[in-house]
PDB file of C-alpha atoms and ligand atoms in Angstrom:
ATOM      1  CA  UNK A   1     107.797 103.702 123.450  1.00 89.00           C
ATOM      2  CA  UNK A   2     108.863 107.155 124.097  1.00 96.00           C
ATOM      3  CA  UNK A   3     112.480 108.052 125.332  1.00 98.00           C
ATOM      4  CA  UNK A   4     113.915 109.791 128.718  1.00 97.00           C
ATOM      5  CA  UNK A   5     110.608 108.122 130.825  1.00 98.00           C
ATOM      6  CA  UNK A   6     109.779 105.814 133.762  1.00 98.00           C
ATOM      7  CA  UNK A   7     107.010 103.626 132.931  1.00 98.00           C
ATOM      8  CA  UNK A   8     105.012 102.006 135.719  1.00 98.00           C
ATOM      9  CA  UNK A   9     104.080  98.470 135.538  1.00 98.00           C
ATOM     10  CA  UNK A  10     105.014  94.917 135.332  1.00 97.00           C
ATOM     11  CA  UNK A  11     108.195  94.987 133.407  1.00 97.00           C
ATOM     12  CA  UNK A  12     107.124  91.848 131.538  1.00 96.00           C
ATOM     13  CA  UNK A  13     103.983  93.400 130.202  1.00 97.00           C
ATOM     14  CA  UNK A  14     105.891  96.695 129.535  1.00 98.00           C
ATOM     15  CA  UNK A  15     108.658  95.579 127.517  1.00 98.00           C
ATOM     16  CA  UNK A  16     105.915  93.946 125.203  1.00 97.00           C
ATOM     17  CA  UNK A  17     105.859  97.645 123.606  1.00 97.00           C
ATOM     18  CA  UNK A  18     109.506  98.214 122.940  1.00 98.00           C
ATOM     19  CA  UNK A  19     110.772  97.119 118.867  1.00 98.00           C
ATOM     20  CA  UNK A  20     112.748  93.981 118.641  1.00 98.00           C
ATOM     21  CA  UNK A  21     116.717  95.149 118.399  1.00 98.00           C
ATOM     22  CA  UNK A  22     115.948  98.865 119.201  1.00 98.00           C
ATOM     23  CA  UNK A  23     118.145  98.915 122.437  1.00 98.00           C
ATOM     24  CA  UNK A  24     121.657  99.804 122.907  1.00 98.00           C
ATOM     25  CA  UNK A  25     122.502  98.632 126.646  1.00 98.00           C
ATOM     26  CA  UNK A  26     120.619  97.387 129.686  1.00 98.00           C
ATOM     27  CA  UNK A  27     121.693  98.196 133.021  1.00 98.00           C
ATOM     28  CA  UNK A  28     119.686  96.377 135.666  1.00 98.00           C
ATOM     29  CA  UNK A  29     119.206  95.716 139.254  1.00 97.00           C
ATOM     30  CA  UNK A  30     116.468  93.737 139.682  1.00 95.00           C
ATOM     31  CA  UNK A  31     115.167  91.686 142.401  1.00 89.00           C
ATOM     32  CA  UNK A  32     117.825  89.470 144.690  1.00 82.00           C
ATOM     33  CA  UNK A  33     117.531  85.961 145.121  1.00 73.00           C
ATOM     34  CA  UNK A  34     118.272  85.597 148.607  1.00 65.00           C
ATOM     35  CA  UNK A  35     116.775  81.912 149.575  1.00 55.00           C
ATOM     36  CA  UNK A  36     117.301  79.487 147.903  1.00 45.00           C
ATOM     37  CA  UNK A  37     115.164  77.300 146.670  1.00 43.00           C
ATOM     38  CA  UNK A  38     112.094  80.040 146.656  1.00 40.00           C
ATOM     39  CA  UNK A  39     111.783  82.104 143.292  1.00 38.00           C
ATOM     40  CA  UNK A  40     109.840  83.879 140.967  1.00 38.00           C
ATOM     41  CA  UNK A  41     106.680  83.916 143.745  1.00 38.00           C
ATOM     42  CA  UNK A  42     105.989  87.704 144.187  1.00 39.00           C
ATOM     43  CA  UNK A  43     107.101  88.254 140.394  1.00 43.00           C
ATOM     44  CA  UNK A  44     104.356  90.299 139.190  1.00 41.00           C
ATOM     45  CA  UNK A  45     102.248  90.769 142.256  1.00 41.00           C
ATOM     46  CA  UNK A  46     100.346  93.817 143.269  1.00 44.00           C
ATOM     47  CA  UNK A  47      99.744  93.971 146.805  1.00 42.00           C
ATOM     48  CA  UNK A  48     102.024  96.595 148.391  1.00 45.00           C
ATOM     49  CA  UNK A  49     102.061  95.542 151.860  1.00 49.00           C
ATOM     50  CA  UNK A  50     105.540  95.853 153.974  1.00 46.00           C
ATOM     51  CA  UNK A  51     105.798  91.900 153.362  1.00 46.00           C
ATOM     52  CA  UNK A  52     105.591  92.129 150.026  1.00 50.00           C
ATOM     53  CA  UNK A  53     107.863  94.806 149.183  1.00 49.00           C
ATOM     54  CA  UNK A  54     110.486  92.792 150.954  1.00 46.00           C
ATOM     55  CA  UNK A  55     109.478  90.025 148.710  1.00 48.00           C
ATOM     56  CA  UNK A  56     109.514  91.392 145.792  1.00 50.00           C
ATOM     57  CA  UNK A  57     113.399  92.596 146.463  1.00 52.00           C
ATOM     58  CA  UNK A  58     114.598  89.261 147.608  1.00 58.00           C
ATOM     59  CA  UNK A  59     112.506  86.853 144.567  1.00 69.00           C
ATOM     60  CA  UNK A  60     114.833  86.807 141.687  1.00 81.00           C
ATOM     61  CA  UNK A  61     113.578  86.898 137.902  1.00 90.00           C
ATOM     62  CA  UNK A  62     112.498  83.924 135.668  1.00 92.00           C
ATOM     63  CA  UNK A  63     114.525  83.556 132.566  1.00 95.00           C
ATOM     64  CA  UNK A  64     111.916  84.952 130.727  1.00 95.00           C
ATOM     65  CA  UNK A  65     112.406  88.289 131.770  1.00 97.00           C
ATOM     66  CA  UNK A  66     116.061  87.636 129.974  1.00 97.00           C
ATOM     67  CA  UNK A  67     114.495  86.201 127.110  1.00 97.00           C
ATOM     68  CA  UNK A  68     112.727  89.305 126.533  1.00 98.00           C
ATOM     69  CA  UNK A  69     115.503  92.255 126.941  1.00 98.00           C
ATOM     70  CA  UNK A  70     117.573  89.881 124.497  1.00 98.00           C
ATOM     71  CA  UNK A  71     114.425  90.212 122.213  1.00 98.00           C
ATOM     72  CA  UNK A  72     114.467  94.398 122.482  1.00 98.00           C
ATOM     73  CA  UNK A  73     118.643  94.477 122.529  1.00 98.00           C
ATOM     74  CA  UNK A  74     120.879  95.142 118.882  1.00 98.00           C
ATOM     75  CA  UNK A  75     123.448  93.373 120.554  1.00 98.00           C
ATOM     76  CA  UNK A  76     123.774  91.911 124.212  1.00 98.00           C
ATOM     77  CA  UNK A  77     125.510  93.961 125.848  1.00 98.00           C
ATOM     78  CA  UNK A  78     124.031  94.166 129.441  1.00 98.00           C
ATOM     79  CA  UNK A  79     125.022  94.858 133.466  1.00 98.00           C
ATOM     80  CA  UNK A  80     123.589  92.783 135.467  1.00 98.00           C
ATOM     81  CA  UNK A  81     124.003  93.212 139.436  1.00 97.00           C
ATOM     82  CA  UNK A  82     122.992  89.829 141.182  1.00 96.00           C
ATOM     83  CA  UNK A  83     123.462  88.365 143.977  1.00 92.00           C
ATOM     84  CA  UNK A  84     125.533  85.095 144.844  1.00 93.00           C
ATOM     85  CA  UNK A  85     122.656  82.934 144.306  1.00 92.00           C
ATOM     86  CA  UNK A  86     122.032  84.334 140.837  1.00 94.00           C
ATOM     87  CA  UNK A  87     125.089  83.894 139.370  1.00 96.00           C
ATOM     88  CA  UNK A  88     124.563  80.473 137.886  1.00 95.00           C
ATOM     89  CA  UNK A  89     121.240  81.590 136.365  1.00 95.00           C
ATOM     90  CA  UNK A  90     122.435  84.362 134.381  1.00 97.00           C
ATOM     91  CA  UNK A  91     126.053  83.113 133.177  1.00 98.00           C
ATOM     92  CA  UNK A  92     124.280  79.832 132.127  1.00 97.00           C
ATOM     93  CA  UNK A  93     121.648  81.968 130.105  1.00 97.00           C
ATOM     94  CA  UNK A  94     123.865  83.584 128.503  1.00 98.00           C
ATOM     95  CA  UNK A  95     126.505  81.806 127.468  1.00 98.00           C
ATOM     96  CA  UNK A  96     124.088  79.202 126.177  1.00 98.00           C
ATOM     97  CA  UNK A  97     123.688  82.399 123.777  1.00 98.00           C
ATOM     98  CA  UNK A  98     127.176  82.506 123.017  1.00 98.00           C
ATOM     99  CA  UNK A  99     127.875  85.731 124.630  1.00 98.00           C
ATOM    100  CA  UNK A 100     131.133  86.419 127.001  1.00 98.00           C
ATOM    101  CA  UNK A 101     131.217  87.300 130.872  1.00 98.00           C
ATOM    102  CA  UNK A 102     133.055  89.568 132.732  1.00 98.00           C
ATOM    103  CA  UNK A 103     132.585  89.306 136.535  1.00 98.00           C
ATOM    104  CA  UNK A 104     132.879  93.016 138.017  1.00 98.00           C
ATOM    105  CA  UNK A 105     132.213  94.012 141.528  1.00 97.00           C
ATOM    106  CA  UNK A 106     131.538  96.695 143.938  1.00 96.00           C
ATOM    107  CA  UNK A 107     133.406  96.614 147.562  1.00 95.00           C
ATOM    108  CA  UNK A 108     131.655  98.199 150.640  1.00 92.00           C
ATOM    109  CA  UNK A 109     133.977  99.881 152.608  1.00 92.00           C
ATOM    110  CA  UNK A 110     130.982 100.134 155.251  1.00 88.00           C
ATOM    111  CA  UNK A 111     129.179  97.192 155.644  1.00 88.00           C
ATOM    112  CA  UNK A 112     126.496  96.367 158.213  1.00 84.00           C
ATOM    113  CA  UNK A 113     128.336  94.829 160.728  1.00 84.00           C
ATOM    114  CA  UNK A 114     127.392  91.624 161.305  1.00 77.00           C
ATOM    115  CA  UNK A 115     128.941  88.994 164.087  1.00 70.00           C
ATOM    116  CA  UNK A 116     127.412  85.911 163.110  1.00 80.00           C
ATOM    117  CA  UNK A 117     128.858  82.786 161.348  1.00 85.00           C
ATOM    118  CA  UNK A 118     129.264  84.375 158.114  1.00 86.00           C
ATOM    119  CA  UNK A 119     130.991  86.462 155.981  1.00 89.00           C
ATOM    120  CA  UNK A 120     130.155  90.232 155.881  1.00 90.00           C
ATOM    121  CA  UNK A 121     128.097  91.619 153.338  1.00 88.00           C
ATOM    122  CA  UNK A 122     130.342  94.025 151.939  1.00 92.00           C
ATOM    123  CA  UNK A 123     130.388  92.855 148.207  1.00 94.00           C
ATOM    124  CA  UNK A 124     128.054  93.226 145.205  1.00 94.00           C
ATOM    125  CA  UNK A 125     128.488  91.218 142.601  1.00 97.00           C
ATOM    126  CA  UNK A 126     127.801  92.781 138.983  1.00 98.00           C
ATOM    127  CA  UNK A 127     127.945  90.528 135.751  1.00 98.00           C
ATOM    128  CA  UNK A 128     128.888  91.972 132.724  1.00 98.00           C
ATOM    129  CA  UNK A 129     127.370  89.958 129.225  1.00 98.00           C
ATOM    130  CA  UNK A 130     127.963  90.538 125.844  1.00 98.00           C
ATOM    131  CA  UNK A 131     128.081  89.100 122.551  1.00 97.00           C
ATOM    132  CA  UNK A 132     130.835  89.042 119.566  1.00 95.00           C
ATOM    133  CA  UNK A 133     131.560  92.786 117.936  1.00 95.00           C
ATOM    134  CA  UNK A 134     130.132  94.801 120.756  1.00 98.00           C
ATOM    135  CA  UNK A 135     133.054  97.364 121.944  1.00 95.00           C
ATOM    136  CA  UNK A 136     133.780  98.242 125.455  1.00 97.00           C
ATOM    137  CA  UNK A 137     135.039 101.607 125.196  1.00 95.00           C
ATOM    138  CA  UNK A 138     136.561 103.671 127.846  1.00 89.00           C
ATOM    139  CA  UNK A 139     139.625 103.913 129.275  1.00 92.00           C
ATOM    140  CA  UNK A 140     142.605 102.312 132.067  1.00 92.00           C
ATOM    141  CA  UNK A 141     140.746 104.579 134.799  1.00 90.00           C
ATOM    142  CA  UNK A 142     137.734 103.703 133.592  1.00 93.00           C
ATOM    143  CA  UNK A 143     137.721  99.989 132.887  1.00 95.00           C
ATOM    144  CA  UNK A 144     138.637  98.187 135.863  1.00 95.00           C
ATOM    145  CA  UNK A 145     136.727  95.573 137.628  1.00 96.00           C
ATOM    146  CA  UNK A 146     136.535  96.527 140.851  1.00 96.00           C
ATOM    147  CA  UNK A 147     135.326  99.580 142.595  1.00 95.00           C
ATOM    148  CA  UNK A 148     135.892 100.270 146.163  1.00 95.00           C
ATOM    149  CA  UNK A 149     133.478 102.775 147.926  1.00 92.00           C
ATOM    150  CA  UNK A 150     131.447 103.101 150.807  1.00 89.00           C
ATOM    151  CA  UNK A 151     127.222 102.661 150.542  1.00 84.00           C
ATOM    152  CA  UNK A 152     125.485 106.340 149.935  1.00 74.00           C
ATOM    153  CA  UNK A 153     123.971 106.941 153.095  1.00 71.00           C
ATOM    154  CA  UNK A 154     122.887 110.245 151.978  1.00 73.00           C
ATOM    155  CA  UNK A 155     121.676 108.723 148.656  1.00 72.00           C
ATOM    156  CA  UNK A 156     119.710 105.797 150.201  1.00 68.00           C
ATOM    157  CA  UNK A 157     117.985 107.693 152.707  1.00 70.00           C
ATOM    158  CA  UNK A 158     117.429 111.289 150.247  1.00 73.00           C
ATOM    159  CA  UNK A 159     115.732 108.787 147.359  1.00 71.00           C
ATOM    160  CA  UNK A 160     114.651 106.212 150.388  1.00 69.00           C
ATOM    161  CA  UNK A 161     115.194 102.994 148.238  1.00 70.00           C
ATOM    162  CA  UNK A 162     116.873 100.515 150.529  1.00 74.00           C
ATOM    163  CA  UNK A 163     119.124  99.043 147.516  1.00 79.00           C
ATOM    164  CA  UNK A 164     120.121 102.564 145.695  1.00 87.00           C
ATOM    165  CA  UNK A 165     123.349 101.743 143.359  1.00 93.00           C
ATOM    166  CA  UNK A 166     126.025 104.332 142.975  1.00 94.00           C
ATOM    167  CA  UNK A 167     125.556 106.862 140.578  1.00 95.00           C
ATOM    168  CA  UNK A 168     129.441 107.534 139.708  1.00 95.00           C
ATOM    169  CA  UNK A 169     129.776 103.003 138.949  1.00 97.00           C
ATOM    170  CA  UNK A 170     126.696 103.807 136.916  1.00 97.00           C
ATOM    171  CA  UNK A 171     127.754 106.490 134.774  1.00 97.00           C
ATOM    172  CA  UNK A 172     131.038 104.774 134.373  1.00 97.00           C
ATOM    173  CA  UNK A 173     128.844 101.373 133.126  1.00 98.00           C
ATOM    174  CA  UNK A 174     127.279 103.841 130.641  1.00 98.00           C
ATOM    175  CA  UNK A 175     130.422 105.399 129.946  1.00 97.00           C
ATOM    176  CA  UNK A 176     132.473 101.621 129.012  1.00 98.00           C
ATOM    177  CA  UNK A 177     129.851 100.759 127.026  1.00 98.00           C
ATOM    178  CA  UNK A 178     127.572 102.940 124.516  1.00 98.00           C
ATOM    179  CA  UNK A 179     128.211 106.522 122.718  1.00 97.00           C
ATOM    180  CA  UNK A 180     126.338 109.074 122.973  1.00 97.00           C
ATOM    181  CA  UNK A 181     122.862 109.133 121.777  1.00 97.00           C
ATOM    182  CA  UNK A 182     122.404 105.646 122.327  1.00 98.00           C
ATOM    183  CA  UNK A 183     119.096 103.813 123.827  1.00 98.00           C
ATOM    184  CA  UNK A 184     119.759 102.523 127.779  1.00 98.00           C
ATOM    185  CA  UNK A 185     117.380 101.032 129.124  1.00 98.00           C
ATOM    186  CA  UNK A 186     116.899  99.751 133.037  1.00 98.00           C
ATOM    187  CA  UNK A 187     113.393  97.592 133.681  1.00 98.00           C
ATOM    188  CA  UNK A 188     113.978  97.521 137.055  1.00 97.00           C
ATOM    189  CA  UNK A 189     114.535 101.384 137.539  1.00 97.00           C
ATOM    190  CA  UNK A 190     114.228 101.820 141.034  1.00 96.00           C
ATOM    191  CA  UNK A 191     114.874 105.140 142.376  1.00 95.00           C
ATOM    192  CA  UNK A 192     116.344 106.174 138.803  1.00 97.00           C
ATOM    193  CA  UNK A 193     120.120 105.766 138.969  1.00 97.00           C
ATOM    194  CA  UNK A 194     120.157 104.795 135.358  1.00 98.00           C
ATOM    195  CA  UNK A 195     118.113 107.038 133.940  1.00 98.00           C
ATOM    196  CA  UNK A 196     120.040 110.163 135.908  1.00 97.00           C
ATOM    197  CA  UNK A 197     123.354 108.486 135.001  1.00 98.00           C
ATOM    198  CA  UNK A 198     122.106 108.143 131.512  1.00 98.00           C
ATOM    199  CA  UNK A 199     121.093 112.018 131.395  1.00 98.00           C
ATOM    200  CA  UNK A 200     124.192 113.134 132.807  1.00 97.00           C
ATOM    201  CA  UNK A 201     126.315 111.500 130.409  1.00 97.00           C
ATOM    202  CA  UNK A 202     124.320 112.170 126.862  1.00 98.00           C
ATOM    203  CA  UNK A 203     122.308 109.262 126.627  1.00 98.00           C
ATOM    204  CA  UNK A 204     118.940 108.648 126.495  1.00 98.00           C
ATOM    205  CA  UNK A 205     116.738 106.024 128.660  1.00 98.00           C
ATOM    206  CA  UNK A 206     113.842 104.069 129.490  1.00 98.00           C
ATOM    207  CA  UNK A 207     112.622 103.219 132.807  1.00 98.00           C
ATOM    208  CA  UNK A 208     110.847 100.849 134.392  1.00 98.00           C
ATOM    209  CA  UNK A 209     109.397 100.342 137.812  1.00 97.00           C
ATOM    210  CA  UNK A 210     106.662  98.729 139.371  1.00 97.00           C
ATOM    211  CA  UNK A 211     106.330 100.953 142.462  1.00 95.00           C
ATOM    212  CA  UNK A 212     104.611 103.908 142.041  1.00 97.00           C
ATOM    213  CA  UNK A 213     106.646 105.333 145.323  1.00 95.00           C
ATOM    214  CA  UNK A 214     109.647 104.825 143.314  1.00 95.00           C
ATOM    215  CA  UNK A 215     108.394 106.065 139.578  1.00 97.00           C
ATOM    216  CA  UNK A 216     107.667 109.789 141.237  1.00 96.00           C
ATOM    217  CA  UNK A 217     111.410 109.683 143.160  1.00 95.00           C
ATOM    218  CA  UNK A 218     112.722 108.999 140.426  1.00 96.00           C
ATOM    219  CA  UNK A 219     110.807 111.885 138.099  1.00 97.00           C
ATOM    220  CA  UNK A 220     111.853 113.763 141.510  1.00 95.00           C
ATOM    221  CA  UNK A 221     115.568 112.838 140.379  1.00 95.00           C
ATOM    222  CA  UNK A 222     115.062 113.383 136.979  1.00 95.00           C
ATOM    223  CA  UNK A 223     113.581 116.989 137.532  1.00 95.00           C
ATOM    224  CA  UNK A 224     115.629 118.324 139.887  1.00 92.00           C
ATOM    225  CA  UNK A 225     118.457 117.489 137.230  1.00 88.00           C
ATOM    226  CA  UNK A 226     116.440 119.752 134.806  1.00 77.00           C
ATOM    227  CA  UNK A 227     116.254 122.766 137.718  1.00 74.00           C
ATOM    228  CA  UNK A 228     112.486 122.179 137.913  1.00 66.00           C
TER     229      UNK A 228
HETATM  230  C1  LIG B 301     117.099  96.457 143.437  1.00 59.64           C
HETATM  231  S1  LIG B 301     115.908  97.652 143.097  1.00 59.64           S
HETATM  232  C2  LIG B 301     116.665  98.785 141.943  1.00 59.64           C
HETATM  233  C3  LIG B 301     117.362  99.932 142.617  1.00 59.64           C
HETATM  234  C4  LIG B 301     118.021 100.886 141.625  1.00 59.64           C
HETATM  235  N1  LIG B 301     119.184 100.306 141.007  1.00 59.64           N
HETATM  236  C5  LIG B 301     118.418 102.203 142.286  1.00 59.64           C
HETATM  237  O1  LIG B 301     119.592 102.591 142.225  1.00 59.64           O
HETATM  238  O2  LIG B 301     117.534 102.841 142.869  1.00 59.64           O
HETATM  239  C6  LIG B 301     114.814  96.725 142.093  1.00 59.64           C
HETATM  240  C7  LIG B 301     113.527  97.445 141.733  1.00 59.64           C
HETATM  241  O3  LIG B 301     112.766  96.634 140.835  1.00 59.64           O
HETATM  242  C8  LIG B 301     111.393  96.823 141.096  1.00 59.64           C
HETATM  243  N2  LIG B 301     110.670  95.662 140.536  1.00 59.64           N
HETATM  244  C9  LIG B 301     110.552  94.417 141.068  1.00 59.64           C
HETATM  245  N3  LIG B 301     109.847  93.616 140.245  1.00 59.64           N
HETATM  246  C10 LIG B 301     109.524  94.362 139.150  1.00 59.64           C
HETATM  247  C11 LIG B 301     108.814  94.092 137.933  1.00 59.64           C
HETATM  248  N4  LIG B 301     108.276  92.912 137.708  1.00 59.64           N
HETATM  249  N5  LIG B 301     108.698  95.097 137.030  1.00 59.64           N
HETATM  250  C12 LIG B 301     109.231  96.332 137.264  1.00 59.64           C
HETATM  251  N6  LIG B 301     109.910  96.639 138.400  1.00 59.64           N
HETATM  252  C13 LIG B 301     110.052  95.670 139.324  1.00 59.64           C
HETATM  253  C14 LIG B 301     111.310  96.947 142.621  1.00 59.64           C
HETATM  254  O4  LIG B 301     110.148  97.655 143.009  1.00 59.64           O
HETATM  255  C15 LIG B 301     112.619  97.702 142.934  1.00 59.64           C
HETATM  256  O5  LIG B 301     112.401  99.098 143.066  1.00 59.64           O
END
């Protein structure tokens, strides 16, 4: 599989192509599970009606999705930004493998407002997995848990991806946790945070996304980085 490219597709099918152990990091994002109780339905699915799209941001991922990117890692070593739901799903899967978790997390200072009987949504929670002799490198700035910044308006509504994650938490992700040169790769690629992130700080990436919409904003991204 080549390097430095978003590849459109079913990330299950996709990853099928990269070598066993050829991966430094993952970063992903993928799909939320919002209600619970309801998973894994629009995993996969092709139609691309408004419905849908919603779906497929609110389904979750089966475990096998995990199984997978554990196949294609050298190590685990792998960011993971979940919802509340999720959190039992991937800390059980992985510590089953013996790897440790770190529970980081990004504040909103901007929030929807919301007045109902709830919380606000104003955190995103962002799991952190890896296993024995993996480093996390980086420094007191650079290794805290928290990070405290408002949404990217600009961002979300310039690249028009409803769940756009920062690009500065990003490159510090990258930063904590490879060297230079090393393989990143984010299945669930989005608008192409990861792979800009990954550009910007001397690493190389593969992308993937299902959307088409999404693979050309994020070659968009990517290019406009270049100056074409
Ligand atoms: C939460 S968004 C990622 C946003 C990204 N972090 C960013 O900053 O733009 C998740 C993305 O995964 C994509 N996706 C969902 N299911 C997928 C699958 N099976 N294979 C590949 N991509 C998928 C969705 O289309 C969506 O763009």
């Amino acid at each position: 599989m080549e390097l430095n490219k978003i590849y459109q597709g079913d990330c299950l099918e996709l990853m099928k192509e990269i070598p066993d152990k050829s991966v430094d990091l993952v970063i992903i994002d993928p799909p939320y599970q919002i209600n619970q109780g309801k998973s894994g339905g629009a995993f996969g699915r092709d139609k691309r009606d408004f419905h849908n799209q919603i779906e497929s941001l609110t389904n979750g991922i089966p475990n096998e999705v995990l199984r997978e990117l554990v196949r294609v890692m050298k190590k685990i070593n792998i960011y993971i930004w979940c919802s509340k739901d999720q959190l039992r799903q991937f800390i059980n899967f992985f510590e089953d493998l013996g790897a440790k978790t770190d529970l980081l997390a990004w504040h909103k200072t901007n929030p929807v407002p919301t007045c109902n009987n709830k919380y606000l949504s104003d955190t995103e929670y962002l799991l952190f997995f890896r296993e024995k002799g993996v480093k996390v490198h980086g420094t007191y700035k650079t290794k805290k848990k928290y990070y405290v910044t408002p949404t990217n308006k600009e961002d979300k509504k310039l690249y028009t991806h409803p769940t756009i994650k920062p690009l500065d938490i990003t490159e510090n992700l990258i930063i904590n946790s490879s060297e230079e040169k090393n393989v990143i790769l984010d299945c669930f690629i989005g608008s192409g945070t990861t792979a800009v992130a990954a550009l910007n700080t001397g690493r190389f990436f593969i992308g993937m996304e299902k959307e088409q919409e999404y693979v050309d904003i994020a070659n968009e991204r990517i290019n406009s980085l270049k100056g074409e």
